[in-house]
C-alpha cells in the first residue's frame, strides 16, 4: 500500500459507521478510536497537519495494533474501504520507525530466532512426525504443518496424517526444514523478516518438487495463498477432505447426534471465501446437527484470536460473546478451522463461564471415519 | 467549559465506559459531515472533555444528574450519522455515547411490541425480529449504524416502512426519558411526540416500547421511467398503495452507481424501486394496480429489484470515491411540488455533478437527498459549494419544504420555518425542562450563528470563496474566548 491509498481511503470514508457493526474490537471496546471510521477521522487530521504525531504517539500505536485484521468492516463498508491491508501497511511504517509496541518485541524476537511463536527449538519442529514420513521426500503434495500443529497441537497434525495415510494419499512433510509461514510477522508489520521466512519455505518447496500445498491451519493457508509466489496450488484440509468425501474416499459411518457450531474463522472465511466445504464435511457425519450463529459466513464476527498476544485482556472477552451465543443455541461443540480461534474460544468459554467443547476439524473427524477393509495401495495420482 | 473533576463519573460507571483518549475526543467531536476544522472553530467550539457510554438507563440518569448538578454541557450521541451537527458537542463537556445502551429488554408477541434500549442499531433489531417473523414499521436507510434513539432525536422523518405503517412516532407505546435533572419519566404515546425531533435538547431517551408488525410476503419491483412527469405521477399513485418501501433514483444518481460498478442499470429519468408487502390476497390486489400504474414504464427483472433492496442501505454512499467528498442536501418536499423542485434543483446545480435519491416520508411528502460531488481538499471550491446550502434553504421556503434536521448548522433557518410565537413556545419548553441549558446546548431553537451572519457568510462563500477560506483560516488562530465573545456580541446563543 502506498501513501496515496491511505489518503484515498481517508477522504473516501463517508463516516457512516457501518464498519462498527461487526467489528469485534469496536463492539468490545465501545469507543470510536478503534472503529475504522474513527481511525479515518484522526488519520485525516494527521495528514492535514492538524494533529501532531508525537503528541499522541502511544494512542496512535495502540489504535493501529488494536485491529484483528478480520475484514468484517470491509464487508459492511458501502464505499469499499479495505482497512486490513491499510492497517498492515501502517504497522510496517511504525516498525520502520522503531515503534513496535514493547509487549510485542519479545514475540517478534522469538518469531525471528526460532521461526515459531512458541519459543520451541527449531530442531524439534518435526519430532511428532510418524516414521514413514521422515525424512522429507520428493512429492507433488506437501502437508504444511504450521507452528501450532507442530509444537502446540500435535493432535491436529497426527490426525491429518492418519486420515490421509489410511486412504493411501501420497504426500510429504518438511519436518525441521519447515519455517513459520510468516503470518505472525506479517501481522506485526515486520514485512522484511516475514519475507525471509517466506523465501526459505519457497526454496524447500522447490527442492522437493512440490506442486500442491495443503495445510490445516487457516492462517498458513491464507498466507501461503496471498503472500507466496503463485507457482503453488494451495489447499486447506477442509477443501481436501470435502473433495475426498465427494469422491467417496472418505466415508463417515459413526453418529454424532449433537448440536455443533462451525465457526467461520476469518482467515478461511472472509479472507479466502471458504464457507461451504467445512459445512459439507460436518453434514456428512450422521446425526450431527449444524447450528449457525446469527451472523455467519461473510458476516461472521471474528473471535478476536489475532489479538491474543497483543491484547490478552481483550481477546477472550470477544470470544466469550460468541461462546455465549453458541451456548444459548444449545451448541455442545464448536469446531473451528483455525487453531488460534480454538485456543481463544477455550479462554472465552472460561470468561463466559460456559461448558462447551472446542475442537479443530481434523482433530474431530477421525473417530467417525469408516474403516477401510484393507488399506488401498497408493494411487498413481492423488485426487 | 472545562470539567474540573470527572472523578464522580468513575463512581457511576466502570472505568472502561469512560474515555479521555485524545483520539477519541477527536472522533467524538465530529458527525457525518466532513466540515473544515476552521468552520467548527468559527462556531467557537470547545473540545469535549470526556466521553461516557452508559450501559443502562439508571447509569444514564446518574450521569445526566451529575452534569446538571455541576452545570456541565452534555451531548447525546447515537451513531452520529446525521450531518446537521446535532450530535456535535459544540460546548464541550460530556459526550454521552449511547451505543452501549443496546439491549432488547422484552418482546411481547401477544401485544405486538418490543421494548429495547435506544442505542441499539436498527439493523440488529431488524435482523432479530425478522428471524422471528416480525418486522419494524419504520427505519432509516442508515440502519447498519443508526440507533433508534438517534432516529427519534433526528425527527424520524423518512424511511423504509413509513408509506405503509406511518411515522415511527405513531408506533411508540412509551418512552423512558431521562430529563435534564436526571429524573426518569415514562411517556404516554402522545407525550412521546414531544421528544421526536428534539435532537437531544429536551431529554435523553433511554428505552422505547415499540410496536412491531407480522412480516408479510413481499414483492419486489424496479421500474424505469423515460419522463420525469410520468415517473412522478406513477410515484404519487404508488405511494397511495402504501408500499413497504419506495424510493426513486434520478439519472445522475444511477450514472454514479454505474460509474463505480455498483449497478448496471439503463439511464432513465427516474428509476423507482418498490416493495409491496402483505397477505397473499393483498399482494395479488396490489400487483394488479402496480402494473396498471406502471404500464408505460420499463420493468426490470425481479432479481435486479431484489438486489436493489439488499443494497438499500449502501447505495447512497457507494459512489463516494467519485468525490471523494460529497455535499449532501436533504429536503422534504410535498409530492405535489416535486416536479417543480426537481427542475429548480437542475437549474441551480447546472455547473455541478450531482444525483438525487429519495426517501419516502409521511403526509404525502418525499425527502430528497441531493448528492453533490466535491473535493474537500480543494478548500475554495468546497466553500463555494457550501453556498448551495443557503440556496437549498431558500428553495425550502419557496416550496413549503422543510430542512431535514436542524442541529447546529440549520438553526438560523428556524425563524423562517416557524413563527416567532411557535419559537417562543419551544424555547419556554426548553427553559422549563432544562433550566440550566445543559442538554445539547446551541442546537435547534438556540441560534448559535445569527441568521444575518450565517446568511452573509454563505453568500460570500458562493462569490468569493477564497476570501472566506482565508478569513476562516486566519480566524482559527484567534483565541477561542475571542471567537466566543464575538459570536455572543452578534447575538449568538452560546452556553
Ligand atoms: C446512508 C444514510 C442513509 C440515511 N437514511 C435516512 C433515512 O432513510 N431516514 C432518516 O430519517 N434519516 C436517514 N439518515 C440520517 C440519519 O442516519 C438518521 O436520521 C439516523 O436515524 C440518525 O441516527 P443516529 O444514531 O446516527 O443519530 P445521531 O446522529 O447520533 O443523533 C441525532 C440527534 O439525536 C440526538 N440523540 C441521539 N440519541 C438520542 C437519544 N437516545 N435521546 C435523545 N436524543 C438523542 C443527538 O443529540 C442528535 O441531535 C441517513 C444517513 C445516512 C448516512
Ligand atoms: S479488520 Fe476487523 S478488527 Fe480490524 S477494524 Fe475491521 S472489523 Fe475491526
Ligand atoms: S463503513 Fe466505510 S465509509 Fe462507513 S465509516 Fe466505516 S470505513 Fe467509513
mmCIF file of N, CA, C and O in Angstrom, chain A residues 7 11-18 20-21 26-33 37-38 41-42 44-45 50-51 55-56 59-60 63 75-79 295, chain B residues 16-19 21-24 26-28 30 32 37 53 77 79-81 97 99 121 123-124 127 141-142 144-145 313-314 317-318 320-321 324 376-377:
data_model
loop_
_atom_site.group_PDB
_atom_site.id
_atom_site.type_symbol
_atom_site.label_atom_id
_atom_site.label_comp_id
_atom_site.label_asym_id
_atom_site.label_seq_id
_atom_site.Cartn_x
_atom_site.Cartn_y
_atom_site.Cartn_z
ATOM 1 N N UNK A 7 -4.485 8.028 1.743
ATOM 2 C CA UNK A 7 -5.135 9.322 1.539
ATOM 3 C C UNK A 7 -6.501 9.108 0.890
ATOM 4 O O UNK A 7 -7.506 9.672 1.316
ATOM 5 N N UNK A 11 -10.214 10.095 2.595
ATOM 6 C CA UNK A 11 -11.178 11.047 2.032
ATOM 7 C C UNK A 11 -12.417 10.370 1.449
ATOM 8 O O UNK A 11 -13.431 11.012 1.241
ATOM 9 N N UNK A 12 -12.304 9.072 1.190
ATOM 10 C CA UNK A 12 -13.473 8.369 0.649
ATOM 11 C C UNK A 12 -14.426 7.968 1.767
ATOM 12 O O UNK A 12 -15.632 7.883 1.563
ATOM 13 N N UNK A 13 -13.886 7.721 2.924
ATOM 14 C CA UNK A 13 -14.719 7.293 4.045
ATOM 15 C C UNK A 13 -15.859 8.290 4.249
ATOM 16 O O UNK A 13 -15.633 9.490 4.306
ATOM 17 N N UNK A 14 -17.073 7.776 4.328
ATOM 18 C CA UNK A 14 -18.226 8.654 4.465
ATOM 19 C C UNK A 14 -18.683 8.815 5.912
ATOM 20 O O UNK A 14 -19.742 9.374 6.164
ATOM 21 N N UNK A 15 -17.905 8.301 6.857
ATOM 22 C CA UNK A 15 -18.239 8.411 8.274
ATOM 23 C C UNK A 15 -19.593 7.805 8.634
ATOM 24 O O UNK A 15 -20.200 8.207 9.614
ATOM 25 N N UNK A 16 -20.043 6.834 7.850
ATOM 26 C CA UNK A 16 -21.365 6.283 8.124
ATOM 27 C C UNK A 16 -21.356 5.369 9.346
ATOM 28 O O UNK A 16 -22.401 5.106 9.933
ATOM 29 N N UNK A 17 -20.185 4.841 9.679
ATOM 30 C CA UNK A 17 -20.109 3.998 10.872
ATOM 31 C C UNK A 17 -20.623 2.578 10.687
ATOM 32 O O UNK A 17 -20.739 1.834 11.659
ATOM 33 N N UNK A 18 -20.902 2.165 9.453
ATOM 34 C CA UNK A 18 -21.359 0.781 9.251
ATOM 35 C C UNK A 18 -20.270 -0.204 9.672
ATOM 36 O O UNK A 18 -20.551 -1.327 10.054
ATOM 37 N N UNK A 20 -18.693 -0.448 12.165
ATOM 38 C CA UNK A 20 -18.678 -0.803 13.582
ATOM 39 C C UNK A 20 -19.523 -2.034 13.868
ATOM 40 O O UNK A 20 -19.333 -2.702 14.873
ATOM 41 N N UNK A 21 -20.468 -2.309 12.960
ATOM 42 C CA UNK A 21 -21.489 -3.318 13.233
ATOM 43 C C UNK A 21 -20.906 -4.678 13.615
ATOM 44 O O UNK A 21 -21.323 -5.293 14.586
ATOM 45 N N UNK A 26 -14.332 -2.991 18.143
ATOM 46 C CA UNK A 26 -15.221 -1.878 18.496
ATOM 47 C C UNK A 26 -16.344 -2.357 19.422
ATOM 48 O O UNK A 26 -16.658 -1.712 20.424
ATOM 49 N N UNK A 27 -16.926 -3.492 19.078
ATOM 50 C CA UNK A 27 -18.062 -3.957 19.874
ATOM 51 C C UNK A 27 -17.647 -4.243 21.317
ATOM 52 O O UNK A 27 -18.446 -4.145 22.229
ATOM 53 N N UNK A 28 -16.381 -4.560 21.525
ATOM 54 C CA UNK A 28 -15.909 -4.853 22.873
ATOM 55 C C UNK A 28 -15.417 -3.586 23.583
ATOM 56 O O UNK A 28 -15.767 -3.335 24.720
ATOM 57 N N UNK A 29 -14.632 -2.795 22.868
ATOM 58 C CA UNK A 29 -14.050 -1.590 23.484
ATOM 59 C C UNK A 29 -15.107 -0.491 23.603
ATOM 60 O O UNK A 29 -15.161 0.231 24.601
ATOM 61 N N UNK A 30 -15.914 -0.346 22.553
ATOM 62 C CA UNK A 30 -17.043 0.580 22.621
ATOM 63 C C UNK A 30 -16.726 2.024 22.306
ATOM 64 O O UNK A 30 -17.618 2.870 22.372
ATOM 65 N N UNK A 31 -15.495 2.343 21.974
ATOM 66 C CA UNK A 31 -15.187 3.736 21.640
ATOM 67 C C UNK A 31 -14.668 3.860 20.202
ATOM 68 O O UNK A 31 -14.077 2.938 19.658
ATOM 69 N N UNK A 32 -14.901 5.046 19.636
ATOM 70 C CA UNK A 32 -14.670 5.235 18.208
ATOM 71 C C UNK A 32 -13.211 5.104 17.766
ATOM 72 O O UNK A 32 -12.940 4.849 16.608
ATOM 73 N N UNK A 33 -12.270 5.303 18.667
ATOM 74 C CA UNK A 33 -10.875 5.267 18.219
ATOM 75 C C UNK A 33 -10.502 3.920 17.616
ATOM 76 O O UNK A 33 -9.530 3.815 16.888
ATOM 77 N N UNK A 37 -14.071 4.032 11.051
ATOM 78 C CA UNK A 37 -14.490 5.416 10.873
ATOM 79 C C UNK A 37 -13.646 6.359 11.735
ATOM 80 O O UNK A 37 -13.140 7.369 11.266
ATOM 81 N N UNK A 38 -13.522 6.014 13.001
ATOM 82 C CA UNK A 38 -12.756 6.848 13.919
ATOM 83 C C UNK A 38 -11.321 7.008 13.446
ATOM 84 O O UNK A 38 -10.777 8.108 13.424
ATOM 85 N N UNK A 41 -11.013 9.336 10.711
ATOM 86 C CA UNK A 41 -11.171 10.729 11.149
ATOM 87 C C UNK A 41 -9.879 11.283 11.725
ATOM 88 O O UNK A 41 -9.475 12.393 11.412
ATOM 89 N N UNK A 42 -9.176 10.494 12.556
ATOM 90 C CA UNK A 42 -7.948 11.108 13.075
ATOM 91 C C UNK A 42 -6.766 10.980 12.130
ATOM 92 O O UNK A 42 -5.857 11.793 12.176
ATOM 93 N N UNK A 44 -7.078 11.631 9.069
ATOM 94 C CA UNK A 44 -7.250 12.840 8.252
ATOM 95 C C UNK A 44 -6.588 14.031 8.937
ATOM 96 O O UNK A 44 -5.875 14.803 8.309
ATOM 97 N N UNK A 45 -6.813 14.138 10.227
ATOM 98 C CA UNK A 45 -6.193 15.248 10.971
ATOM 99 C C UNK A 45 -4.672 15.144 10.884
ATOM 100 O O UNK A 45 -3.971 16.158 10.769
ATOM 101 N N UNK A 50 -3.148 18.693 11.252
ATOM 102 C CA UNK A 50 -3.919 19.282 12.358
ATOM 103 C C UNK A 50 -3.702 18.504 13.648
ATOM 104 O O UNK A 50 -4.194 18.872 14.704
ATOM 105 N N UNK A 51 -3.018 17.371 13.518
ATOM 106 C CA UNK A 51 -2.741 16.563 14.699
ATOM 107 C C UNK A 51 -1.272 16.191 14.632
ATOM 108 O O UNK A 51 -0.782 15.717 13.605
ATOM 109 N N UNK A 55 2.418 14.031 19.663
ATOM 110 C CA UNK A 55 1.577 14.392 20.807
ATOM 111 C C UNK A 55 0.652 13.255 21.215
ATOM 112 O O UNK A 55 0.087 13.274 22.305
ATOM 113 N N UNK A 56 0.473 12.286 20.324
ATOM 114 C CA UNK A 56 -0.408 11.173 20.716
ATOM 115 C C UNK A 56 0.124 9.877 20.131
ATOM 116 O O UNK A 56 -0.649 9.051 19.646
ATOM 117 N N UNK A 59 -1.153 6.591 21.795
ATOM 118 C CA UNK A 59 -2.562 6.320 21.466
ATOM 119 C C UNK A 59 -2.682 5.816 20.019
ATOM 120 O O UNK A 59 -3.443 4.905 19.736
ATOM 121 N N UNK A 60 -1.899 6.437 19.128
ATOM 122 C CA UNK A 60 -1.965 6.035 17.720
ATOM 123 C C UNK A 60 -1.460 4.615 17.524
ATOM 124 O O UNK A 60 -2.079 3.809 16.823
ATOM 125 N N UNK A 63 -4.019 2.241 18.711
ATOM 126 C CA UNK A 63 -5.190 2.153 17.820
ATOM 127 C C UNK A 63 -4.851 1.372 16.553
ATOM 128 O O UNK A 63 -5.709 0.707 15.980
ATOM 129 N N UNK A 75 -16.688 -5.848 4.590
ATOM 130 C CA UNK A 75 -17.960 -6.389 4.120
ATOM 131 C C UNK A 75 -19.075 -5.353 4.312
ATOM 132 O O UNK A 75 -19.961 -5.206 3.478
ATOM 133 N N UNK A 76 -19.011 -4.627 5.407
ATOM 134 C CA UNK A 76 -20.083 -3.663 5.706
ATOM 135 C C UNK A 76 -19.903 -2.332 4.981
ATOM 136 O O UNK A 76 -20.867 -1.597 4.780
ATOM 137 N N UNK A 77 -18.677 -1.991 4.634
ATOM 138 C CA UNK A 77 -18.407 -0.634 4.150
ATOM 139 C C UNK A 77 -19.034 -0.350 2.793
ATOM 140 O O UNK A 77 -18.735 -1.023 1.812
ATOM 141 N N UNK A 78 -19.893 0.671 2.698
ATOM 142 C CA UNK A 78 -20.517 0.974 1.416
ATOM 143 C C UNK A 78 -19.546 1.593 0.404
ATOM 144 O O UNK A 78 -19.799 1.569 -0.784
ATOM 145 N N UNK A 79 -18.442 2.137 0.884
ATOM 146 C CA UNK A 79 -17.526 2.778 -0.055
ATOM 147 C C UNK A 79 -16.347 1.870 -0.409
ATOM 148 O O UNK A 79 -15.441 2.285 -1.114
ATOM 149 N N UNK A 295 -24.958 -14.215 12.947
ATOM 150 C CA UNK A 295 -24.166 -13.656 11.854
ATOM 151 C C UNK A 295 -23.095 -14.670 11.497
ATOM 152 O O UNK A 295 -22.259 -15.009 12.333
ATOM 153 N N UNK B 16 -13.873 1.303 32.098
ATOM 154 C CA UNK B 16 -13.823 1.104 30.650
ATOM 155 C C UNK B 16 -15.029 1.705 29.920
ATOM 156 O O UNK B 16 -15.172 1.549 28.711
ATOM 157 N N UNK B 17 -15.880 2.399 30.651
ATOM 158 C CA UNK B 17 -17.004 3.085 29.994
ATOM 159 C C UNK B 17 -16.731 4.580 29.842
ATOM 160 O O UNK B 17 -17.599 5.341 29.442
ATOM 161 N N UNK B 18 -15.517 4.974 30.206
ATOM 162 C CA UNK B 18 -15.158 6.387 30.142
ATOM 163 C C UNK B 18 -13.903 6.527 29.298
ATOM 164 O O UNK B 18 -12.990 5.712 29.421
ATOM 165 N N UNK B 19 -13.854 7.529 28.452
ATOM 166 C CA UNK B 19 -12.597 7.767 27.757
ATOM 167 C C UNK B 19 -12.274 9.257 27.698
ATOM 168 O O UNK B 19 -13.169 10.092 27.554
ATOM 169 N N UNK B 21 -9.208 9.611 26.001
ATOM 170 C CA UNK B 21 -8.178 9.391 24.992
ATOM 171 C C UNK B 21 -8.284 10.478 23.921
ATOM 172 O O UNK B 21 -9.368 10.751 23.395
ATOM 173 N N UNK B 22 -7.140 11.094 23.615
ATOM 174 C CA UNK B 22 -7.121 12.206 22.662
ATOM 175 C C UNK B 22 -7.781 11.853 21.332
ATOM 176 O O UNK B 22 -8.475 12.669 20.732
ATOM 177 N N UNK B 23 -7.508 10.634 20.882
ATOM 178 C CA UNK B 23 -8.042 10.236 19.580
ATOM 179 C C UNK B 23 -9.565 10.122 19.664
ATOM 180 O O UNK B 23 -10.280 10.514 18.747
ATOM 181 N N UNK B 24 -10.044 9.595 20.776
ATOM 182 C CA UNK B 24 -11.492 9.520 20.962
ATOM 183 C C UNK B 24 -12.102 10.922 20.930
ATOM 184 O O UNK B 24 -13.132 11.150 20.302
ATOM 185 N N UNK B 26 -11.184 13.457 19.402
ATOM 186 C CA UNK B 26 -11.297 13.943 18.014
ATOM 187 C C UNK B 26 -12.530 13.323 17.355
ATOM 188 O O UNK B 26 -13.376 14.013 16.807
ATOM 189 N N UNK B 27 -12.620 11.987 17.460
ATOM 190 C CA UNK B 27 -13.741 11.301 16.793
ATOM 191 C C UNK B 27 -15.093 11.810 17.303
ATOM 192 O O UNK B 27 -16.023 11.995 16.518
ATOM 193 N N UNK B 28 -15.180 12.008 18.602
ATOM 194 C CA UNK B 28 -16.469 12.390 19.177
ATOM 195 C C UNK B 28 -16.782 13.877 19.006
ATOM 196 O O UNK B 28 -17.796 14.352 19.491
ATOM 197 N N UNK B 30 -17.017 15.008 15.975
ATOM 198 C CA UNK B 30 -17.475 15.069 14.586
ATOM 199 C C UNK B 30 -18.770 14.301 14.381
ATOM 200 O O UNK B 30 -19.125 13.438 15.174
ATOM 201 N N UNK B 32 -21.353 13.100 10.686
ATOM 202 C CA UNK B 32 -21.184 12.594 9.326
ATOM 203 C C UNK B 32 -20.535 13.601 8.376
ATOM 204 O O UNK B 32 -19.826 13.231 7.445
ATOM 205 N N UNK B 37 -12.042 22.089 9.662
ATOM 206 C CA UNK B 37 -11.870 22.367 11.077
ATOM 207 C C UNK B 37 -12.094 23.843 11.383
ATOM 208 O O UNK B 37 -12.657 24.217 12.414
ATOM 209 N N UNK B 53 -20.004 6.075 28.113
ATOM 210 C CA UNK B 53 -21.036 5.224 27.495
ATOM 211 C C UNK B 53 -21.777 4.432 28.564
ATOM 212 O O UNK B 53 -21.303 3.401 29.042
ATOM 213 N N UNK B 77 -25.376 11.256 21.881
ATOM 214 C CA UNK B 77 -24.895 10.857 20.570
ATOM 215 C C UNK B 77 -25.243 9.403 20.331
ATOM 216 O O UNK B 77 -24.979 8.538 21.175
ATOM 217 N N UNK B 79 -25.268 7.106 16.631
ATOM 218 C CA UNK B 79 -24.188 6.716 15.727
ATOM 219 C C UNK B 79 -23.602 7.917 15.002
ATOM 220 O O UNK B 79 -22.708 7.766 14.177
ATOM 221 N N UNK B 80 -24.119 9.097 15.285
ATOM 222 C CA UNK B 80 -23.652 10.325 14.622
ATOM 223 C C UNK B 80 -23.697 10.210 13.106
ATOM 224 O O UNK B 80 -22.771 10.597 12.409
ATOM 225 N N UNK B 81 -24.781 9.680 12.592
ATOM 226 C CA UNK B 81 -24.924 9.594 11.139
ATOM 227 C C UNK B 81 -25.766 10.739 10.595
ATOM 228 O O UNK B 81 -26.203 10.707 9.451
ATOM 229 N N UNK B 97 -22.131 8.739 24.766
ATOM 230 C CA UNK B 97 -22.190 7.758 23.676
ATOM 231 C C UNK B 97 -23.214 6.702 24.080
ATOM 232 O O UNK B 97 -22.982 5.921 25.000
ATOM 233 N N UNK B 99 -24.367 4.163 22.387
ATOM 234 C CA UNK B 99 -24.369 2.907 21.626
ATOM 235 C C UNK B 99 -24.235 1.647 22.482
ATOM 236 O O UNK B 99 -24.482 0.547 22.001
ATOM 237 N N UNK B 121 -28.609 -0.569 17.320
ATOM 238 C CA UNK B 121 -28.653 -0.247 15.895
ATOM 239 C C UNK B 121 -29.915 -0.875 15.300
ATOM 240 O O UNK B 121 -30.278 -1.995 15.668
ATOM 241 N N UNK B 123 -30.307 -2.210 12.420
ATOM 242 C CA UNK B 123 -30.030 -3.453 11.703
ATOM 243 C C UNK B 123 -30.140 -4.669 12.630
ATOM 244 O O UNK B 123 -30.726 -5.679 12.266
ATOM 245 N N UNK B 124 -29.598 -4.531 13.836
ATOM 246 C CA UNK B 124 -29.622 -5.665 14.744
ATOM 247 C C UNK B 124 -31.060 -6.002 15.150
ATOM 248 O O UNK B 124 -31.439 -7.164 15.228
ATOM 249 N N UNK B 127 -32.874 -7.602 12.072
ATOM 250 C CA UNK B 127 -32.465 -8.996 11.870
ATOM 251 C C UNK B 127 -33.092 -9.898 12.932
ATOM 252 O O UNK B 127 -33.573 -10.987 12.635
ATOM 253 N N UNK B 141 -32.510 4.423 6.232
ATOM 254 C CA UNK B 141 -31.601 3.693 5.328
ATOM 255 C C UNK B 141 -30.184 3.635 5.872
ATOM 256 O O UNK B 141 -29.294 3.130 5.209
ATOM 257 N N UNK B 142 -29.972 4.197 7.039
ATOM 258 C CA UNK B 142 -28.662 4.097 7.663
ATOM 259 C C UNK B 142 -28.685 3.011 8.742
ATOM 260 O O UNK B 142 -27.878 3.026 9.662
ATOM 261 N N UNK B 144 -27.614 0.019 9.342
ATOM 262 C CA UNK B 144 -26.480 -0.721 9.905
ATOM 263 C C UNK B 144 -25.749 0.023 11.025
ATOM 264 O O UNK B 144 -25.005 -0.587 11.774
ATOM 265 N N UNK B 145 -25.955 1.325 11.117
ATOM 266 C CA UNK B 145 -25.312 2.009 12.238
ATOM 267 C C UNK B 145 -26.300 2.846 13.052
ATOM 268 O O UNK B 145 -26.176 2.938 14.262
ATOM 269 N N UNK B 313 -29.245 0.110 1.918
ATOM 270 C CA UNK B 313 -28.509 0.887 2.919
ATOM 271 C C UNK B 313 -27.188 1.414 2.378
ATOM 272 O O UNK B 313 -26.582 2.287 2.964
ATOM 273 N N UNK B 314 -26.747 0.816 1.291
ATOM 274 C CA UNK B 314 -25.401 1.142 0.816
ATOM 275 C C UNK B 314 -25.364 2.095 -0.366
ATOM 276 O O UNK B 314 -24.360 2.784 -0.568
ATOM 277 N N UNK B 317 -23.955 5.802 -0.435
ATOM 278 C CA UNK B 317 -22.538 6.131 -0.235
ATOM 279 C C UNK B 317 -21.624 5.377 -1.187
ATOM 280 O O UNK B 317 -20.425 5.606 -1.212
ATOM 281 N N UNK B 318 -22.231 4.475 -1.997
ATOM 282 C CA UNK B 318 -21.382 3.560 -2.763
ATOM 283 C C UNK B 318 -20.473 4.277 -3.761
ATOM 284 O O UNK B 318 -19.437 3.764 -4.124
ATOM 285 N N UNK B 320 -19.067 7.217 -3.324
ATOM 286 C CA UNK B 320 -18.414 8.345 -2.667
ATOM 287 C C UNK B 320 -17.010 8.606 -3.204
ATOM 288 O O UNK B 320 -16.558 9.749 -3.261
ATOM 289 N N UNK B 321 -16.339 7.544 -3.635
ATOM 290 C CA UNK B 321 -14.973 7.729 -4.135
ATOM 291 C C UNK B 321 -14.939 8.711 -5.312
ATOM 292 O O UNK B 321 -13.898 9.286 -5.607
ATOM 293 N N UNK B 324 -13.821 12.862 -3.841
ATOM 294 C CA UNK B 324 -14.263 11.870 -2.873
ATOM 295 C C UNK B 324 -15.148 12.459 -1.777
ATOM 296 O O UNK B 324 -15.638 11.716 -0.945
ATOM 297 N N UNK B 376 -13.090 18.060 -0.704
ATOM 298 C CA UNK B 376 -12.832 18.963 0.430
ATOM 299 C C UNK B 376 -11.393 19.451 0.468
ATOM 300 O O UNK B 376 -11.076 20.406 1.157
ATOM 301 N N UNK B 377 -10.489 18.764 -0.268
ATOM 302 C CA UNK B 377 -9.086 19.195 -0.238
ATOM 303 C C UNK B 377 -8.896 20.482 -1.025
ATOM 304 O O UNK B 377 -7.944 21.216 -0.832
#
